[in-house]
Amino acid sequence: MAKGKDKRVRVTLECNNCRINNNTKSQGIYRYHTQKNSKNTPNTLELRKFCPYCHKHTIHGEIKE
């Protein structure tokens, strides 16, 4: 058996632009689901992903589930 299989945790990434500017321009908040190795990256994960509500690439930050 492989050791340390439980190191990878599932995280949710949420668009920071939609979260800050939650006004009538955006229809909602877009979220991505991914995995990260909590041993190698203990701090919060931020990736640049496409947001269909903003119609551009924005920073998506990790949120608590």
Coordinates of N, CA, C and O in Angstrom, one line a residue:
M1 N 0.8 -1.2 0.0 CA 0.0 0.0 0.0 C 0.9 1.2 0.0 O 1.9 1.3 0.6
A2 N 0.4 2.3 -0.7 CA 1.1 3.5 -0.7 C 0.8 4.3 0.6 O -0.3 4.3 1.1
K3 N 1.9 5.0 1.1 CA 1.8 5.8 2.3 C 1.3 7.2 1.9 O 1.7 7.7 0.9
G4 N 0.6 7.8 2.8 CA 0.3 9.2 2.6 C -0.8 9.5 1.6 O -0.7 10.6 1.0
K5 N -1.7 8.6 1.3 CA -2.7 8.9 0.2 C -3.7 10.0 0.7 O -4.3 10.6 -0.1
D6 N -3.8 10.2 2.0 CA -4.8 11.2 2.4 C -4.2 12.6 2.5 O -4.8 13.5 3.1
K7 N -3.1 12.9 1.9 CA -2.5 14.2 1.9 C -3.2 15.2 1.0 O -3.2 16.4 1.2
R8 N -3.8 14.7 -0.1 CA -4.5 15.5 -1.0 C -5.9 15.8 -0.5 O -6.6 14.9 -0.2
V9 N -6.2 17.1 -0.5 CA -7.6 17.5 0.0 C -8.3 18.2 -1.2 O -7.6 18.8 -2.0
R10 N -9.6 18.1 -1.2 CA -10.4 18.8 -2.2 C -10.6 20.2 -1.8 O -11.1 20.4 -0.6
V11 N -10.4 21.1 -2.7 CA -10.6 22.6 -2.4 C -11.5 23.2 -3.4 O -11.7 22.7 -4.5
T12 N -12.2 24.2 -3.0 CA -13.1 25.0 -3.9 C -12.5 26.3 -4.2 O -12.1 27.0 -3.2
L13 N -12.4 26.7 -5.4 CA -11.9 28.0 -5.9 C -13.0 28.9 -6.3 O -13.9 28.4 -7.1
E14 N -13.0 30.1 -5.8 CA -14.1 31.0 -6.1 C -13.6 32.3 -6.7 O -12.5 32.8 -6.3
C15 N -14.3 32.8 -7.7 CA -13.9 34.0 -8.4 C -13.8 35.2 -7.4 O -14.8 35.6 -6.8
N16 N -12.6 35.8 -7.3 CA -12.5 37.0 -6.3 C -13.2 38.2 -6.9 O -13.7 39.0 -6.1
N17 N -13.2 38.4 -8.2 CA -13.8 39.6 -8.8 C -15.4 39.5 -8.6 O -16.0 40.6 -8.3
C18 N -16.0 38.4 -8.8 CA -17.4 38.3 -8.6 C -17.8 38.4 -7.1 O -18.8 39.0 -6.7
R19 N -16.9 37.9 -6.2 CA -17.2 37.9 -4.8 C -17.1 39.4 -4.3 O -18.0 39.8 -3.5
I20 N -16.2 40.2 -4.8 CA -16.1 41.6 -4.3 C -17.1 42.4 -5.0 O -17.8 43.2 -4.3
N21 N -17.4 42.3 -6.3 CA -18.3 43.1 -7.0 C -19.6 42.3 -7.2 O -20.1 42.2 -8.3
N22 N -20.3 41.9 -6.1 CA -21.5 41.2 -6.2 C -22.6 42.2 -6.5 O -23.4 42.5 -5.6
N23 N -22.7 42.7 -7.7 CA -23.8 43.6 -8.0 C -24.6 43.1 -9.2 O -24.6 41.9 -9.5
T24 N -25.4 43.9 -9.8 CA -26.3 43.4 -10.8 C -25.6 43.0 -12.1 O -26.2 42.4 -13.0
K25 N -24.3 43.5 -12.3 CA -23.6 43.1 -13.5 C -23.3 41.6 -13.6 O -23.4 41.0 -14.7
S26 N -23.0 41.0 -12.5 CA -22.7 39.6 -12.5 C -23.9 38.8 -12.1 O -24.6 39.2 -11.1
Q27 N -24.2 37.6 -12.7 CA -25.3 36.8 -12.4 C -25.1 36.0 -11.2 O -26.1 35.4 -10.6
G28 N -23.9 35.7 -10.8 CA -23.6 34.8 -9.7 C -22.1 34.8 -9.4 O -21.3 35.6 -9.9
I29 N -21.7 33.7 -8.7 CA -20.3 33.5 -8.4 C -19.9 32.2 -8.9 O -20.6 31.2 -8.6
Y30 N -18.9 32.1 -9.7 CA -18.5 30.9 -10.4 C -17.4 30.2 -9.5 O -16.5 30.8 -9.0
R31 N -17.5 28.9 -9.4 CA -16.6 28.1 -8.6 C -16.0 26.9 -9.4 O -16.7 26.3 -10.2
Y32 N -14.7 26.6 -9.1 CA -14.0 25.5 -9.6 C -13.7 24.5 -8.4 O -13.5 25.0 -7.3
H33 N -13.6 23.2 -8.7 CA -13.2 22.3 -7.7 C -11.9 21.6 -8.1 O -11.8 21.2 -9.3
T34 N -10.9 21.5 -7.2 CA -9.6 20.9 -7.6 C -9.1 20.3 -6.3 O -9.7 20.3 -5.3
Q35 N -7.9 19.7 -6.5 CA -7.2 19.1 -5.3 C -5.9 19.8 -5.1 O -5.3 20.3 -6.0
K36 N -5.4 19.8 -3.9 CA -4.1 20.3 -3.6 C -3.5 19.4 -2.5 O -4.1 18.7 -1.7
N37 N -2.1 19.4 -2.5 CA -1.4 18.6 -1.5 C -1.2 19.5 -0.3 O -0.4 20.5 -0.5
S38 N -1.8 19.3 0.8 CA -1.7 20.2 1.9 C -0.3 20.2 2.6 O 0.0 21.1 3.2
K39 N 0.5 19.2 2.3 CA 1.8 19.1 2.9 C 2.7 20.1 2.1 O 3.5 20.8 2.7
N40 N 2.6 20.1 0.8 CA 3.5 20.9 -0.1 C 3.0 22.4 -0.1 O 3.8 23.3 -0.3
T41 N 1.7 22.6 -0.1 CA 1.1 24.0 -0.2 C 0.2 24.2 1.0 O -1.0 24.1 0.9
P42 N 0.7 24.6 2.1 CA -0.1 24.8 3.3 C -0.9 26.0 3.3 O -2.0 26.1 3.9
N43 N -0.5 27.1 2.5 CA -1.2 28.3 2.5 C -2.3 28.2 1.4 O -2.4 27.2 0.7
T44 N -3.2 29.2 1.4 CA -4.3 29.2 0.5 C -3.9 29.2 -1.0 O -2.9 29.9 -1.4
L45 N -4.6 28.5 -1.8 CA -4.3 28.3 -3.2 C -5.0 29.4 -4.0 O -6.2 29.7 -3.8
E46 N -4.3 30.1 -5.0 CA -4.9 31.1 -5.9 C -4.5 30.7 -7.3 O -3.3 30.6 -7.5
L47 N -5.4 30.6 -8.2 CA -5.1 30.2 -9.6 C -5.9 31.2 -10.5 O -6.9 31.7 -10.1
R48 N -5.3 31.5 -11.7 CA -6.0 32.3 -12.6 C -6.8 31.4 -13.6 O -6.3 30.6 -14.3
K49 N -8.1 31.6 -13.5 CA -9.1 30.7 -14.2 C -10.0 31.7 -15.0 O -10.2 32.8 -14.6
F50 N -10.8 31.1 -15.9 CA -11.8 31.8 -16.7 C -13.1 31.9 -15.9 O -13.6 30.8 -15.4
C51 N -13.7 33.0 -15.8 CA -15.0 33.2 -15.1 C -16.0 33.6 -16.2 O -15.9 34.6 -16.9
P52 N -17.0 32.7 -16.4 CA -18.0 33.0 -17.5 C -18.9 34.2 -17.1 O -19.5 34.8 -18.0
Y53 N -19.0 34.5 -15.9 CA -19.8 35.7 -15.5 C -19.1 37.0 -15.7 O -19.7 38.0 -16.1
C54 N -17.8 37.0 -15.5 CA -17.0 38.2 -15.8 C -16.5 38.3 -17.3 O -16.1 39.4 -17.7
H55 N -16.6 37.2 -18.0 CA -16.2 37.0 -19.3 C -14.7 37.3 -19.5 O -14.2 37.9 -20.5
K56 N -13.8 36.9 -18.5 CA -12.4 37.1 -18.6 C -11.7 36.2 -17.6 O -12.4 35.6 -16.7
H57 N -10.4 36.1 -17.7 CA -9.6 35.4 -16.7 C -9.4 36.2 -15.5 O -8.9 37.4 -15.6
T58 N -9.7 35.7 -14.3 CA -9.6 36.3 -13.1 C -8.9 35.4 -12.1 O -8.8 34.2 -12.3
I59 N -8.5 36.0 -10.9 CA -7.9 35.2 -9.9 C -9.1 34.5 -9.1 O -10.0 35.1 -8.7
H60 N -8.9 33.2 -8.9 CA -9.8 32.4 -8.1 C -9.1 31.9 -6.9 O -8.1 31.3 -7.0
G61 N -9.6 32.2 -5.7 CA -9.0 31.9 -4.5 C -9.7 30.8 -3.7 O -10.9 30.5 -4.0
E62 N -9.0 30.1 -2.9 CA -9.5 29.0 -2.1 C -10.5 29.5 -1.0 O -10.2 30.5 -0.4
I63 N -11.6 28.8 -0.9 CA -12.6 29.2 0.2 C -12.8 28.0 1.1 O -12.4 26.9 0.7
K64 N -13.3 28.2 2.3 CA -13.6 27.2 3.2 C -14.9 26.5 2.8 O -15.9 27.2 2.4
E65 N -15.0 25.2 2.9 CA -16.3 24.5 2.6 C -17.1 24.2 3.8 O -16.6 23.9 4.8

